[in-house]
Tab-separated table of C-alpha atoms in Angstrom:
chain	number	residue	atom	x	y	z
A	434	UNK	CA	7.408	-12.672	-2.955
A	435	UNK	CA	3.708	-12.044	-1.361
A	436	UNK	CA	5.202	-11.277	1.906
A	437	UNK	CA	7.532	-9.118	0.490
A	438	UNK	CA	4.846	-7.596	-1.500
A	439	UNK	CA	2.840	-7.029	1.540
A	440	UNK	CA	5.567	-5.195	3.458
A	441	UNK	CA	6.218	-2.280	0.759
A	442	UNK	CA	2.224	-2.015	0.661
A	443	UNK	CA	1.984	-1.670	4.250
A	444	UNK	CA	5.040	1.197	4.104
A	445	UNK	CA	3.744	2.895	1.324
A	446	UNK	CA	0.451	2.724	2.693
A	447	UNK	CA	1.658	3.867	6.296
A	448	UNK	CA	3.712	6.718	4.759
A	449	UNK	CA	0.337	7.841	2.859
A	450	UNK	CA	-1.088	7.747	6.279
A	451	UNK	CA	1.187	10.236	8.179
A	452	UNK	CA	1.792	12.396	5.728
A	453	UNK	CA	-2.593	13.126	6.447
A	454	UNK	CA	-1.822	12.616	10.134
A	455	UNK	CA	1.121	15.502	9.781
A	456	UNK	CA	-1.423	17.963	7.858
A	457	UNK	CA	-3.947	17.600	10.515
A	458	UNK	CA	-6.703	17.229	8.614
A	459	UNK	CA	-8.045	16.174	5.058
A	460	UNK	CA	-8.026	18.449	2.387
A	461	UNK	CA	-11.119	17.727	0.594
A	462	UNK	CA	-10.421	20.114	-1.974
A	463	UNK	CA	-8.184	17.418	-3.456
A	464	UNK	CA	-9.562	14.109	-4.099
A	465	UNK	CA	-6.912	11.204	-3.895
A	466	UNK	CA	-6.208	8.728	-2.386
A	467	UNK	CA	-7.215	8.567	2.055
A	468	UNK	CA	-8.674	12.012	1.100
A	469	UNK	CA	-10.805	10.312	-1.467
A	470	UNK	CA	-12.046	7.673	0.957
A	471	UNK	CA	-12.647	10.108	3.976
A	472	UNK	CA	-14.870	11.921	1.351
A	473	UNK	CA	-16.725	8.886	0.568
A	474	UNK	CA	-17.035	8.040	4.257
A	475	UNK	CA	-18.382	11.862	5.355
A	476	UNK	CA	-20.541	12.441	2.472
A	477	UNK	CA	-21.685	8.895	1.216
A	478	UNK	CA	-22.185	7.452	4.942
A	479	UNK	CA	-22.796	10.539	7.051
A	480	UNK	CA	-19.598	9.770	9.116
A	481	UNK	CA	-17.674	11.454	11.610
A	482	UNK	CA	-13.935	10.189	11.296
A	483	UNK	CA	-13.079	10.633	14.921
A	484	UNK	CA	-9.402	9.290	14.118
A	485	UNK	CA	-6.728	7.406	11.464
A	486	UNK	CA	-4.514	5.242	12.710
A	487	UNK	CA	-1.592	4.052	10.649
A	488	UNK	CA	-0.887	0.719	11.218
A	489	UNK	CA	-2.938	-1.441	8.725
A	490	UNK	CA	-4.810	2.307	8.318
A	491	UNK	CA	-7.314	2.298	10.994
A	492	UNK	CA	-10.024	4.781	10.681
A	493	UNK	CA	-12.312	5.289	13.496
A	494	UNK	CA	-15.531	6.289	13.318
A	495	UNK	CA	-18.403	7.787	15.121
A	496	UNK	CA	-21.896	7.207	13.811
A	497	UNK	CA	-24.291	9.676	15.465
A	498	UNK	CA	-28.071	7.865	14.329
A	499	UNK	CA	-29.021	4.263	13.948
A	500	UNK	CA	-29.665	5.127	10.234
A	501	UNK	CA	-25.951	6.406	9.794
A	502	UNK	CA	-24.850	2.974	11.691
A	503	UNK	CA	-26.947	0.732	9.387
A	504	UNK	CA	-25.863	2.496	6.010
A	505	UNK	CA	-22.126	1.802	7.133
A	506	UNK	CA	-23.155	-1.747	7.736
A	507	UNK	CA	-25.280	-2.556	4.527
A	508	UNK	CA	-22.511	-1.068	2.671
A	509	UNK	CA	-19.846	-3.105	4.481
A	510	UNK	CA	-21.602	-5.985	4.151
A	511	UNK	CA	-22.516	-5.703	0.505
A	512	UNK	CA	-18.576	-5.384	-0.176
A	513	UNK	CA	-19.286	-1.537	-1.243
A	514	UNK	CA	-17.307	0.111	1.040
A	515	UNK	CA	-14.408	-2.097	0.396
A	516	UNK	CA	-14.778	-1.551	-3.335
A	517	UNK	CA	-14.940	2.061	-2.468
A	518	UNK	CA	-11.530	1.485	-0.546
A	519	UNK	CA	-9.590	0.141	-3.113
A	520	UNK	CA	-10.905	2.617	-5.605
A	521	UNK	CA	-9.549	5.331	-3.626
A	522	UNK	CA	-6.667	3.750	-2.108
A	523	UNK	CA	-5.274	1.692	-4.766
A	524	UNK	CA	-4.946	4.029	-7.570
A	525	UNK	CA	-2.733	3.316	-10.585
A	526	UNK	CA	-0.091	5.795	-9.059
A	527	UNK	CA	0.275	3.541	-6.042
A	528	UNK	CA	0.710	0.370	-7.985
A	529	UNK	CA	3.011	1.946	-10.405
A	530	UNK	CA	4.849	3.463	-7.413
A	531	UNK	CA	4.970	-0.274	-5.651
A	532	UNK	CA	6.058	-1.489	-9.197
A	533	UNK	CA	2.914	-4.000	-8.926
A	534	UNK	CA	-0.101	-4.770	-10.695
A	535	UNK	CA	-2.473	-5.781	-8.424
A	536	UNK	CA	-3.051	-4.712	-4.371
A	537	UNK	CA	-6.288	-6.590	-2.814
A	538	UNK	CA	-7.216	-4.872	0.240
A	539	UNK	CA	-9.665	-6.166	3.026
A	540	UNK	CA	-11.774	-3.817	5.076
A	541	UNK	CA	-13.159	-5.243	8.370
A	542	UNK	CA	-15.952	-4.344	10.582
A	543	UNK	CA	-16.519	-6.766	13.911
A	544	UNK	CA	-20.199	-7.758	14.087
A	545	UNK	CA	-19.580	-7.368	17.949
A	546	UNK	CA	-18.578	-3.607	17.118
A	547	UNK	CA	-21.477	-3.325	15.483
A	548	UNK	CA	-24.134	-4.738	17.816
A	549	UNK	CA	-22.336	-2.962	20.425
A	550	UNK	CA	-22.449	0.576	18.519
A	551	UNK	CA	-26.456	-0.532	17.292
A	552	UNK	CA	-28.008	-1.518	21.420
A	553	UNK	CA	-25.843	1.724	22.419
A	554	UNK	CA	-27.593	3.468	19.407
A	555	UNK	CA	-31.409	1.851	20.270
A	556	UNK	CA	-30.758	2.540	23.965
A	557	UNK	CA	-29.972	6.581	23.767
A	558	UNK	CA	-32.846	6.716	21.318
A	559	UNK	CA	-35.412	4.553	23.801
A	560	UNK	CA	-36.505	2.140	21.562
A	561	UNK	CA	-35.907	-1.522	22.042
């Protein structure tokens, strides 16, 4: 049953979440899972993850330069960082822990985020 199927992701998924939340911080010196991805997302795109959210894991977060903002972007829109997301998040341990084969995730990023984040960006830096 997909909705079914959905649900026990979403728990799992939200569990996996608080248990970082709890810890107060990533350990990067152990690459799974959220870790995995917040490694990808500080060393790969330069970002600062300001905050996780678990419901439908939201990370937040804060790109300092233009450059750092367009990387995130080009790699959103090129489906990278969502392939990136399911790498790390979707690991043979989860499904086998779900008892399921496959687990498609979707990573968003509003346009109107981003133009927002790229004219605040453009104006702190004075160019237009």
């Amino acid at each position: 049953d997909p909705p079914e199927q959905s649900e026990k992701v979403n728990r799992y998924m939200t569990q996996k979440a608080v248990n970082v939340l709890k810890s107060g911080t990533f350990d990067l010196s152990s690459f799974e899972g959220l870790k995995d991805y917040y490694a990808f997302l500080r060393g790969h795109l330069s970002l600062e993850v300001e905050r996780l959210q678990t419901s439908s894991i939201k990370i937040t977060a804060k790109c300092r330069t233009l450059a750092i903002l367009e990387r995130l972007w080009d790699s959103y829109i090129s489906g990278h960082l969502n392939a990136e997301a399911e790498k790390c998040l979707i690991t043979k341990k989860v499904k086998d822990d779900l008892g399921m084969e496959t687990i498609v995730l979707a990573t968003t990023i509003l346009k109107e985020d981003y133009l927002a984040c790229k004219l605040s960006l453009t104006e702190i830096s004075g160019t237009f």
